[in-house]
Coordinates of C-alpha atoms in Angstrom, one line a residue:
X17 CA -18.3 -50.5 -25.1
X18 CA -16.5 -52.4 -21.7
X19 CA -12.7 -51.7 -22.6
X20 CA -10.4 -49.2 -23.7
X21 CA -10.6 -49.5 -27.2
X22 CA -12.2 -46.3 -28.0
X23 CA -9.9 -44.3 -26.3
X24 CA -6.7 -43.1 -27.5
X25 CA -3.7 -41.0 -26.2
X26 CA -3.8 -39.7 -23.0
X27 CA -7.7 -40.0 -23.0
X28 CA -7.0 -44.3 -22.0
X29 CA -4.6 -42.9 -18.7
X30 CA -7.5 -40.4 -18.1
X31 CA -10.0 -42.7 -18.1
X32 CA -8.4 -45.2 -16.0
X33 CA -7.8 -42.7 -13.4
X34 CA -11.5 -41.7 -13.2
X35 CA -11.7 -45.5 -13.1
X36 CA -9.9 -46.3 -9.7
X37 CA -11.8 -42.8 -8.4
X38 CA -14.8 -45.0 -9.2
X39 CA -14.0 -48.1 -7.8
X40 CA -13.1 -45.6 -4.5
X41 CA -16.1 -43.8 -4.1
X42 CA -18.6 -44.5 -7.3
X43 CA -20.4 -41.0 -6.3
X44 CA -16.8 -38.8 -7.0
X45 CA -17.8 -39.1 -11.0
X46 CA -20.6 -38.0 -12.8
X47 CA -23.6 -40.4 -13.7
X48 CA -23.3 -40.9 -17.1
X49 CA -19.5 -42.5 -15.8
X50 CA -20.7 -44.3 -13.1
X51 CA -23.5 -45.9 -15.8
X52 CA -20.0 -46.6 -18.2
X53 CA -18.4 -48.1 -15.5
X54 CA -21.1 -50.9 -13.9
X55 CA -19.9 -52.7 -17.0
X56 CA -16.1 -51.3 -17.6
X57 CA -13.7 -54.8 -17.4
X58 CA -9.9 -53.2 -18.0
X59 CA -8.1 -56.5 -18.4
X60 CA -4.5 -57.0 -19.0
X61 CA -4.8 -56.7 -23.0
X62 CA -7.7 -54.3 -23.3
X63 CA -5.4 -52.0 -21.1
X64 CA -2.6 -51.5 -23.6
X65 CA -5.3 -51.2 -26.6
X66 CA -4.2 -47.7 -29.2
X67 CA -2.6 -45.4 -26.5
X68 CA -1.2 -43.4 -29.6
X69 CA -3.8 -44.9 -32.3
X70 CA -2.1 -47.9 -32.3
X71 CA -0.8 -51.2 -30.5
X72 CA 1.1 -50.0 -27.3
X73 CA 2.4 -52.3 -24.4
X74 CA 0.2 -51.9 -21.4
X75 CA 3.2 -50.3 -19.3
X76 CA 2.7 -47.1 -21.8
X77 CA -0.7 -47.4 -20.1
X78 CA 1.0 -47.1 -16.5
X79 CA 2.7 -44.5 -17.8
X80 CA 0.0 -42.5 -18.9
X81 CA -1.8 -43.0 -15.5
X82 CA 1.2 -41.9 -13.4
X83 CA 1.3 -38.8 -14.7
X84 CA -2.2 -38.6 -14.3
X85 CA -2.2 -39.2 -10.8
X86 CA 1.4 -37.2 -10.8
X87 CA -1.0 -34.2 -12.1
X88 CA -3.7 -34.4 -9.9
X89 CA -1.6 -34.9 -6.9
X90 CA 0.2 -31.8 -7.3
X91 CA -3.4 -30.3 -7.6
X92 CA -4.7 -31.7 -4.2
X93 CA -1.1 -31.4 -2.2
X94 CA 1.1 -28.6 -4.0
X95 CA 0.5 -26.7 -0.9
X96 CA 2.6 -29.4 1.1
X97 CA 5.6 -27.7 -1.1
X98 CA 4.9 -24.0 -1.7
X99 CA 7.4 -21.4 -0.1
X100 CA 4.3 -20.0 2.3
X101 CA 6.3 -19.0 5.5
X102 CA 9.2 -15.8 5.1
X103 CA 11.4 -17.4 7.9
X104 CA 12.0 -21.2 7.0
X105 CA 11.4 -23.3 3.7
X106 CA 8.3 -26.0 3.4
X107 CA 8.9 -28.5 5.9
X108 CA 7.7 -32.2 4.8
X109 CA 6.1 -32.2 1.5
X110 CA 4.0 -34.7 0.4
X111 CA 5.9 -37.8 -1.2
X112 CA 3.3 -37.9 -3.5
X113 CA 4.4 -34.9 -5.2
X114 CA 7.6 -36.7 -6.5
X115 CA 7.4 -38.7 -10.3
X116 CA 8.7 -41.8 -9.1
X117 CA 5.6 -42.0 -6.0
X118 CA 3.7 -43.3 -9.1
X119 CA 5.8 -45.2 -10.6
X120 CA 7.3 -42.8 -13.6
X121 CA 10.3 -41.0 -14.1
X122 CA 10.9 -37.1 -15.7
X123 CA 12.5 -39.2 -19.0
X124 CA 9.0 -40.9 -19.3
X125 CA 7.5 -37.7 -18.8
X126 CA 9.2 -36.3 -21.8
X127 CA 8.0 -39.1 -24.0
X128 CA 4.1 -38.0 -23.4
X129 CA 2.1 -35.9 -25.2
X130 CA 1.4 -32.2 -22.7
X131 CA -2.4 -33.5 -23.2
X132 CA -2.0 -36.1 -20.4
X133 CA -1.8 -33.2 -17.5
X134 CA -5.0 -31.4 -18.9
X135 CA -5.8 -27.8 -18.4
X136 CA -4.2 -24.3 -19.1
X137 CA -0.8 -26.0 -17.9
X138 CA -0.3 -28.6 -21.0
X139 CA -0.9 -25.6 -23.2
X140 CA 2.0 -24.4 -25.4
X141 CA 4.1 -27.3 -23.5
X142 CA 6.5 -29.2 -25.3
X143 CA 5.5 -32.6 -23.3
X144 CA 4.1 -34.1 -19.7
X145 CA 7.5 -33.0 -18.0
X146 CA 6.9 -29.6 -19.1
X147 CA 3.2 -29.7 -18.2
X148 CA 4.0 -30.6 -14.8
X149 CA 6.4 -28.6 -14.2
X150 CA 4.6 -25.7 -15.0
X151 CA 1.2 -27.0 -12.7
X152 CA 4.0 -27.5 -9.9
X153 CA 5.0 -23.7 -10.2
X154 CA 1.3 -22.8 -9.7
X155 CA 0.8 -25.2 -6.8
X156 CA 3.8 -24.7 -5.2
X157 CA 5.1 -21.1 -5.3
X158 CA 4.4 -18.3 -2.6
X159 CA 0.6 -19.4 -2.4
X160 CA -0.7 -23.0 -1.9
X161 CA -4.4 -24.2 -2.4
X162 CA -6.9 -25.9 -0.6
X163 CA -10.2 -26.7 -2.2
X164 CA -10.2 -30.6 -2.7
X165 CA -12.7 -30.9 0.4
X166 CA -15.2 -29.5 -1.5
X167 CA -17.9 -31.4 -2.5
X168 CA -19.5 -29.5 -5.1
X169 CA -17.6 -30.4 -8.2
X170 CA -18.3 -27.6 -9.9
X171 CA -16.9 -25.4 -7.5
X172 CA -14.0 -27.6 -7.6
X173 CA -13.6 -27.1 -11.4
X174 CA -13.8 -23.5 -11.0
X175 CA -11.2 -22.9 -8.6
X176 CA -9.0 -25.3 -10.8
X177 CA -9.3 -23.2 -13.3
X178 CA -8.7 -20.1 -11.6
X179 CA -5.7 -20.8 -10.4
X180 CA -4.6 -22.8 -13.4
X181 CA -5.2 -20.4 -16.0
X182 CA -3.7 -17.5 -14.2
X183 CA -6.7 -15.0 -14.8
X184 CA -6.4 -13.6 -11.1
X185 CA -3.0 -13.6 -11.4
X186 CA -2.6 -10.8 -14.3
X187 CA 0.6 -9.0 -14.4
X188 CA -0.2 -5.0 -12.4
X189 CA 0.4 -2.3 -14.8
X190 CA 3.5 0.4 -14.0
X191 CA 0.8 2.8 -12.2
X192 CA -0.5 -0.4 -10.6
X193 CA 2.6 -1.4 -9.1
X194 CA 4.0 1.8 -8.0
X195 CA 0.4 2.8 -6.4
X196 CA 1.1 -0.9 -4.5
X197 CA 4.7 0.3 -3.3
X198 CA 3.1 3.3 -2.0
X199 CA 0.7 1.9 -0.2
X200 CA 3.1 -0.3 1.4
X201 CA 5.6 2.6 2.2
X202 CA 2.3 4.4 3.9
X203 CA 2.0 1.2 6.1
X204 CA 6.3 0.5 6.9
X205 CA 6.1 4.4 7.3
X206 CA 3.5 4.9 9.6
X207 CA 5.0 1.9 12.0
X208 CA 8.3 3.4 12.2
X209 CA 7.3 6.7 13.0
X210 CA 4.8 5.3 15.5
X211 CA 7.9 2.9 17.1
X212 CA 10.6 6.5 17.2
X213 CA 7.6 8.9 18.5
X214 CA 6.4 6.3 20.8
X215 CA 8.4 3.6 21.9
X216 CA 7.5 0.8 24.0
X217 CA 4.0 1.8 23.9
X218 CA 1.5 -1.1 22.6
X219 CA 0.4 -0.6 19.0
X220 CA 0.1 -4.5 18.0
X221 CA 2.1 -3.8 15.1
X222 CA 1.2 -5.0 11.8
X223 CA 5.1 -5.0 10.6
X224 CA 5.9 -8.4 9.2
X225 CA 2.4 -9.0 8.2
X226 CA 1.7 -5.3 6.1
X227 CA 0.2 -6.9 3.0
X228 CA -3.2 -7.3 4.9
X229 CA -3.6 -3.4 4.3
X230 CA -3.4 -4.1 0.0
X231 CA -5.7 -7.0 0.5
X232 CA -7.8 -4.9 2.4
X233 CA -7.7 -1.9 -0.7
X234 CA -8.2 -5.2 -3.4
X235 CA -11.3 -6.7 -1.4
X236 CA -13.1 -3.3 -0.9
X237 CA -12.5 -1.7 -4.6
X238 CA -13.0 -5.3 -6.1
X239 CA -17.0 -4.9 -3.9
X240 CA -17.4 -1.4 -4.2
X241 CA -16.9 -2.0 -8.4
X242 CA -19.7 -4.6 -7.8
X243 CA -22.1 -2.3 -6.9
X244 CA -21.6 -3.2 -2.5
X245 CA -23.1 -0.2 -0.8
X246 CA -21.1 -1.6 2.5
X247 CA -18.2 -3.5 3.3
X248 CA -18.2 -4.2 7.6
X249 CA -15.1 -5.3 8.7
X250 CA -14.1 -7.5 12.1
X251 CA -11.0 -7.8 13.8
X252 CA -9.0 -7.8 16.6
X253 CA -5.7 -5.4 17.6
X254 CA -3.0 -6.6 15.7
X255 CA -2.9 -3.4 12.8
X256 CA -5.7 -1.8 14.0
X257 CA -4.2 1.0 13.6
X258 CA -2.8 0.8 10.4
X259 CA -6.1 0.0 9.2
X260 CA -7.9 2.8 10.8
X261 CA -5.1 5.3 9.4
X262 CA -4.7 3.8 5.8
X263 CA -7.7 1.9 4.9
X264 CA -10.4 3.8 6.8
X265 CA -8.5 7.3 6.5
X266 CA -9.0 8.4 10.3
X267 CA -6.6 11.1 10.4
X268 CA -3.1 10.6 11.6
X269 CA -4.2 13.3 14.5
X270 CA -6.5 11.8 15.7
X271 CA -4.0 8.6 16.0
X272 CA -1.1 10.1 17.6
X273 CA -3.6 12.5 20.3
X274 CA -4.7 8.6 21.6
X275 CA -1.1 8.0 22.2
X276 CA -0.1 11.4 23.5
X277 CA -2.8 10.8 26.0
X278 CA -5.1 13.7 28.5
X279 CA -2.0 15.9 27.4
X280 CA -2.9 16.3 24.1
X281 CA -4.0 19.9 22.5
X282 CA -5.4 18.0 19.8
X283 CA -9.8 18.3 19.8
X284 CA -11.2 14.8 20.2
X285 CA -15.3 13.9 19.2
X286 CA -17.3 11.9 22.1
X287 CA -16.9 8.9 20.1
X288 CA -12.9 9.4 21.8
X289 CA -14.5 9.4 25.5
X290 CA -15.0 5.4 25.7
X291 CA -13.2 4.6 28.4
X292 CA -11.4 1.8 25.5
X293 CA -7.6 1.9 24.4
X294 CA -6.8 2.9 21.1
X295 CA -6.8 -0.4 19.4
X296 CA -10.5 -1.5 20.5
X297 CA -11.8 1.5 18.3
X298 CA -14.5 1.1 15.8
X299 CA -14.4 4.1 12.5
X300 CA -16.6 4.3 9.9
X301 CA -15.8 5.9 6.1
X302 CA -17.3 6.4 2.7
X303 CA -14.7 5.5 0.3
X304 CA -15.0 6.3 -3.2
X305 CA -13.8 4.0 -5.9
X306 CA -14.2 5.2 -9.7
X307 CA -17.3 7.3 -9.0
X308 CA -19.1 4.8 -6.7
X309 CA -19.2 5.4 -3.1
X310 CA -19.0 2.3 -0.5
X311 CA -19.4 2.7 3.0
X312 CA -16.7 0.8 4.7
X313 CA -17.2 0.0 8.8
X314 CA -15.1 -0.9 11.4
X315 CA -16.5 -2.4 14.4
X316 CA -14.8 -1.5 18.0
X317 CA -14.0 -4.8 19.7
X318 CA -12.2 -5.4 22.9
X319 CA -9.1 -7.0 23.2
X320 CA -8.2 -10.1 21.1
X321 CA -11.1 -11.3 21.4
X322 CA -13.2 -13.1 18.3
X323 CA -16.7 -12.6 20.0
X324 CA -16.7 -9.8 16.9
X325 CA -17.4 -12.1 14.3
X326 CA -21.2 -12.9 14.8
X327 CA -21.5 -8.8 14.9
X328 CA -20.0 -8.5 11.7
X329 CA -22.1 -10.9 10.4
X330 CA -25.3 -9.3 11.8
X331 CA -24.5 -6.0 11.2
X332 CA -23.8 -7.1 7.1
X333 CA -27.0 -9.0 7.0
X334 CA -28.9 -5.9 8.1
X335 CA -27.1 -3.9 5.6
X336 CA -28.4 -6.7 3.0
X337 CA -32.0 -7.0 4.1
X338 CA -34.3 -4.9 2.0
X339 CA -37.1 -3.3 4.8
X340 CA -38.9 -2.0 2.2
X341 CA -42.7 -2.3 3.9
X342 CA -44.3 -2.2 0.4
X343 CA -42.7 -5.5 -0.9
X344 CA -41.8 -9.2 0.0
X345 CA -38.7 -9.5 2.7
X346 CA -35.4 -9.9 0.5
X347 CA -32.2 -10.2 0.6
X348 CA -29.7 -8.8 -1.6
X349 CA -25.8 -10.5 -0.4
X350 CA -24.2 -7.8 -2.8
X351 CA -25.4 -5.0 -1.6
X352 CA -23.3 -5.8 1.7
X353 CA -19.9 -7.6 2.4
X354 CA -18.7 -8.9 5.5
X355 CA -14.6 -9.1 6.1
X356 CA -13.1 -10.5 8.8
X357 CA -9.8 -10.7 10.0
X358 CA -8.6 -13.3 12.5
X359 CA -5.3 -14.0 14.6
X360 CA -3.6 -17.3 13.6
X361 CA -4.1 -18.8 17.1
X362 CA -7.3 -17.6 18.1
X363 CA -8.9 -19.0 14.3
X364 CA -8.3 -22.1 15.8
X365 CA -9.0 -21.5 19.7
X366 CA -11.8 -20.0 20.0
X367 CA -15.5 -21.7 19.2
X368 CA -16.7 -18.2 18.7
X369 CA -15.2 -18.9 15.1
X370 CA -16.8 -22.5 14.5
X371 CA -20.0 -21.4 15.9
X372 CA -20.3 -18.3 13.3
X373 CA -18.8 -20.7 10.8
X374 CA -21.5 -23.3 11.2
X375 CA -24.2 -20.3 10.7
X376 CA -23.0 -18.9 7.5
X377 CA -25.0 -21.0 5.4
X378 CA -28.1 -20.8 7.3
X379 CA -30.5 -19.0 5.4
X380 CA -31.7 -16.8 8.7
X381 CA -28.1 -15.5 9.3
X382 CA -26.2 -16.2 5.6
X383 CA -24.2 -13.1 4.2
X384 CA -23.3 -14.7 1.2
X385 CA -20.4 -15.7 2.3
X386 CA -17.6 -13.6 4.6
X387 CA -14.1 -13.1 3.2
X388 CA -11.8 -14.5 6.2
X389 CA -7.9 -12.9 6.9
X390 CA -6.1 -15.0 9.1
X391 CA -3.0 -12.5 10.1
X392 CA -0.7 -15.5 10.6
X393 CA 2.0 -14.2 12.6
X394 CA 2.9 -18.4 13.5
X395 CA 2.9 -17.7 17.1
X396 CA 0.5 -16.9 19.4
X397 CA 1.5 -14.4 22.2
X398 CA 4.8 -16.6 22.9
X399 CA 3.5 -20.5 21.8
X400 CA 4.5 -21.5 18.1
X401 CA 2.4 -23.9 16.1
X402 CA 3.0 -26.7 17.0
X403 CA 2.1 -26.6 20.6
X404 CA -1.0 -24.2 20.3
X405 CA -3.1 -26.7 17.5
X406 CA -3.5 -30.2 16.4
X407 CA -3.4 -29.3 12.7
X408 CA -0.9 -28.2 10.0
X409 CA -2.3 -24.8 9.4
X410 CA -4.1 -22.2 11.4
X411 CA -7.2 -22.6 8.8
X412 CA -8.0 -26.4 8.9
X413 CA -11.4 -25.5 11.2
X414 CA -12.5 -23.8 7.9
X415 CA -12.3 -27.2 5.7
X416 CA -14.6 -28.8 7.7
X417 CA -17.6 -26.6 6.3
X418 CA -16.3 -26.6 2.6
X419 CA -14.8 -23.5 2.6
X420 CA -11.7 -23.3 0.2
X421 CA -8.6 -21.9 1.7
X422 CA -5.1 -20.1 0.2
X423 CA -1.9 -19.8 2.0
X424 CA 0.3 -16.9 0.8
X425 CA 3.6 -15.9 1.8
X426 CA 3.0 -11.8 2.8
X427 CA 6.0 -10.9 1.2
X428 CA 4.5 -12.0 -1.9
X429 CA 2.8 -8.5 -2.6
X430 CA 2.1 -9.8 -6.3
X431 CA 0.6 -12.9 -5.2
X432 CA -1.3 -11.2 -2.0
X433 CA -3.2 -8.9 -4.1
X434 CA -4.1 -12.1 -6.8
X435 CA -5.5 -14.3 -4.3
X436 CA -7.5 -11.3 -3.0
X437 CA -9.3 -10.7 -6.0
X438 CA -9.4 -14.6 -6.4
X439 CA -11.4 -14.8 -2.9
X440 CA -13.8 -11.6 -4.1
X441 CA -14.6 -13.9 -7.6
X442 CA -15.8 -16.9 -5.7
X443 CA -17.7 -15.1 -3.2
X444 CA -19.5 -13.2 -5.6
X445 CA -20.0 -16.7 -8.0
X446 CA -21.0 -18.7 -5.0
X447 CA -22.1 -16.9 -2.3
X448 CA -19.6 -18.8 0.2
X449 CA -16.5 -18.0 2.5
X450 CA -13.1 -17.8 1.6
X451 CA -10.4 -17.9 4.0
X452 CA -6.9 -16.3 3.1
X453 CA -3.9 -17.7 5.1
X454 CA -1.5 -14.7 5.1
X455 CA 1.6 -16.3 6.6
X456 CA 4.2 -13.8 8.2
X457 CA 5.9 -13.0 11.2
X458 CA 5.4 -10.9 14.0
X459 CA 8.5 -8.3 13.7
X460 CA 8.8 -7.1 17.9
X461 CA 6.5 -9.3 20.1
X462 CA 3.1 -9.9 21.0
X463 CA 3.6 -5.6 22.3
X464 CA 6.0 -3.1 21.7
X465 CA 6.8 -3.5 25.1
X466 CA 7.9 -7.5 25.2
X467 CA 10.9 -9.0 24.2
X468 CA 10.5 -11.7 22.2
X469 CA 13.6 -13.2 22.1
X470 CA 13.7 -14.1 25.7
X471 CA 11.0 -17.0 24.9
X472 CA 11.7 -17.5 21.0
X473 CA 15.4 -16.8 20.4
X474 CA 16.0 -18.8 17.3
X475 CA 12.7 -17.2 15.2
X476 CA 14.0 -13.7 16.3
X477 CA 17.2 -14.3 15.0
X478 CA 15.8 -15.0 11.6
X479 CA 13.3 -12.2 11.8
X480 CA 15.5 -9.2 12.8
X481 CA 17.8 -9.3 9.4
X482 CA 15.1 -10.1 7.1
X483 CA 14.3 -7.3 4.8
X484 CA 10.4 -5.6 4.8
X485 CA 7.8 -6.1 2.4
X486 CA 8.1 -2.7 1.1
X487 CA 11.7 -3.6 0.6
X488 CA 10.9 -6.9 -1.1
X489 CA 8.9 -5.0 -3.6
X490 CA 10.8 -2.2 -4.0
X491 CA 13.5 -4.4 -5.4
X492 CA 11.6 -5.7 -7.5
X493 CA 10.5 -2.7 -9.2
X494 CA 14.1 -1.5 -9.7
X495 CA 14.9 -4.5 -10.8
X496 CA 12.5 -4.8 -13.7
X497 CA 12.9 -1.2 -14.4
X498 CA 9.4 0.4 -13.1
X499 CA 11.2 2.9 -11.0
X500 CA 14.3 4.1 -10.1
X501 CA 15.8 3.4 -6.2
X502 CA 15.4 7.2 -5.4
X503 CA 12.0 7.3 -6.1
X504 CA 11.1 4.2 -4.1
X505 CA 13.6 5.7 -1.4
X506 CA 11.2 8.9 -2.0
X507 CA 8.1 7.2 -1.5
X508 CA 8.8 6.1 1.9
X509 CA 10.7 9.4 3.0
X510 CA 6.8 11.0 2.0
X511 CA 5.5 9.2 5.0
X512 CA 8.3 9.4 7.8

């Protein structure tokens, strides 16, 4: 069996894609394909042979493969078009995401069978347009994927189908979705009061960026349901503070007596007398999630400053060695989860990253894999992207070790929380890093105490009117009926 004849439908386009993949790289397909294909001669007339269980012309052939190659496209460069950033739409999207880049048009589309796209997409579709347009929504909404530099293929197949069939992305129950807008009212709240009470002192504000508090919650309840006994978490100042209130729990007190300074009445511990500012400070909590108690740990670090990283990882691998004397050395990578949270210039500029990166699957110093949270504010201090990095995103360094990568737009609360729980699966399954992209903004300067607009006036015109993710969500919920505006209004007058 050399031709097509034995293939019908959409199966004759599939197989001719795998074909040219072949004749690309014979390694990309599986052996028992590459075996197929040492004696596979396509010609002109074998091409066209029963596309529908009959005599078709070979251009129905082309056909099929276009919207093969239209489908697996929007797979490998969907990201090129999803709506990632809250200040400006995509900018340059792949041509290849566009029908007639391969040679079909949506009318063709319409006259194939959904079974040509393949997966969860085609299912329930009335035809290929349909198909596609519904694995465009997926690829290209508020979060984009990268995985297509992994070699494994089975890890490729998996994430394909996690993001295809939606299963992270499970609509949140009432309780679910109000508990989210209150734990985004906590973290708007807190940062207003902080910026009346205290302005133009430095907090490194989290505002523009405050669904990394939620992805915080999802990562830690998703490890504590897995039985983690600690999650150790890395980062530098930007929401420190937030995190130390909200997801740690160190009491607002304690907060405001660092900012109120010697004059305070309020009692502080020894571990207060450092000599460090308030955003270097390490905390330390036992968090209970549905009768299971995780220790969650925040190191101290100074400044912004990513020499944290390799202590995170050390201090999660001791957490996961077993030091039992009795018995063999082990290692258990769920007893212990490393998290750690990057700026989206220093990801990229400092080799402290690349150097931890290039350990983490070394069995001596592997954690199973550390759950990365680039805070993308898409400048760094006052330099935007494109002058601070060679690449597209903040995250590229991460693709050269085959670690897959999601951008989401943080005013995406929905989607922030899916690819969280998304980045918790494939940990657990594989034992790997995951970076998350979260792309916002930076709402007043690299400080309280800068002006930003004196050295980026065109972004801080299009930040100052946009409305908050709390807002964002709010509407939402009012919208669909969840809760009234009053009790959303309420919600944030509980915290201010």
């Amino acid at each position: 069996m050399s031709d097509l004849s034995f293939f019908h439908g959409p199966n004759a386009g599939y197989v001719l894609g795998l074909y040219e993949q072949y004749q690309a790289d014979p390694s990309s397909v599986d052996a028992s394909w590459r075996a197929y294909f040492d004696t596979f001669r396509p010609d002109a007339a074998q091409s066209g042979a029963a596309v529908d269980g009959a005599s078709a012309a070979t251009g129905d052939v082309a056909t099929i493969v276009g919207a093969h190659e239209l489908a697996e496209a929007i797979r490998a460069r969907g990201h090129t078009a999803a709506r990632l950033s809250p200040l400006a739409p995509p900018a340059a999207p792949d041509p290849a995401l566009r029908p007639e880049s391969h040679r079909i048009t949506p009318e063709e589309l319409e006259r194939l069978p959904p079974t040509v796209v393949r997966g969860p997409a085609a299912a329930g579709a009335r035809d290929a347009r349909e198909a596609i347009e519904r694995l465009y929504a997926m690829y290209s909404g508020t979060a984009g994927y990268e995985f297509e530099h992994i070699i494994d293929p089975e890890e490729r197949d998996w994430l394909r189908d996690a993001v295809e069939s939606g299963r992270f992305h499970t609509p949140l129950s009432p309780d679910e979705q109000k508990a989210t807008l209150r734990r985004l009212s906590q973290v708007e709240g807190f940062e207003k009061y902080l910026h009346k009470a205290f302005f133009g002192q430095k907090r490194f504000s989290l505002e523009g960026t405050d669904a990394m508090v939620p992805i915080l919650d999802t990562v830690i309840n998703e490890a504590a349901a897995a039985g983690a006994r600690d999650v150790v978490i890395g980062m530098a100042h930007r929401g420190r503070l937030n995190v130390l209130t909200h997801v740690l729990e160190k009491p607002y007190a304690m907060i405001l007596a660092g900012f109120a300074g010697a004059g305070s009445t309020h009692p502080l511990t020894e571990d207060d007398f450092t000599g460090d500012v308030k955003y270097h400070m390490g905390w330390q909590h036992r968090r209970k999630v549905e009768g299971r108690e995780v220790r969650v740990t925040l190191t101290p670090n100074p400044s912004h400053l990513e020499f944290v990283n390799p202590v995170v990882v050390g201090m999660t691998r001791a957490a996961q060695d077993d030091t039992d004397p009795a018995g063999p050395p082990e290692v258990d990578h769920k007893a212990a989860i490393a998290i750690q949270v990057h700026g989206d210039a220093a990801f990229p500029g400092q080799g402290v990253v690349a150097e931890t990166l290039n350990m983490s699957q070394i069995d001596g110093y592997c954690v199973g894999g550390s759950i990365h949270l680039i805070v993308n504010n898409q400048i760094g201090f006052t330099t935007l992207p494109e002058a601070d990095r060679s690449t597209r995103y903040a995250s590229d360094l991460a693709k050269g070790f085959e670690i897959p990568v999601v951008h989401v737009n943080a005013d995406d609360a929905d989607a922030c929380l899916a690819v969280a729980r998304l980045a918790f699966a494939y940990r657990a399954r594989y034992h790997k890093d995951f970076v998350i992209d979260l792309v916002g903004y930076r709402r007043w300067g690299h400080n309280e105490g800068d002006e930003p607009a004196f050295t980026q006036p065109r972004m801080y015109e299009t930040i100052r009117p946009l409305p908050t993710a709390r807002e964002l969500w709010a509407k939402q919920l009012v919208a669909e009926g969840t809760l009234s505006q009053e009790e959303a209004d309420g919600m944030l007058d509980e915290v201010m």
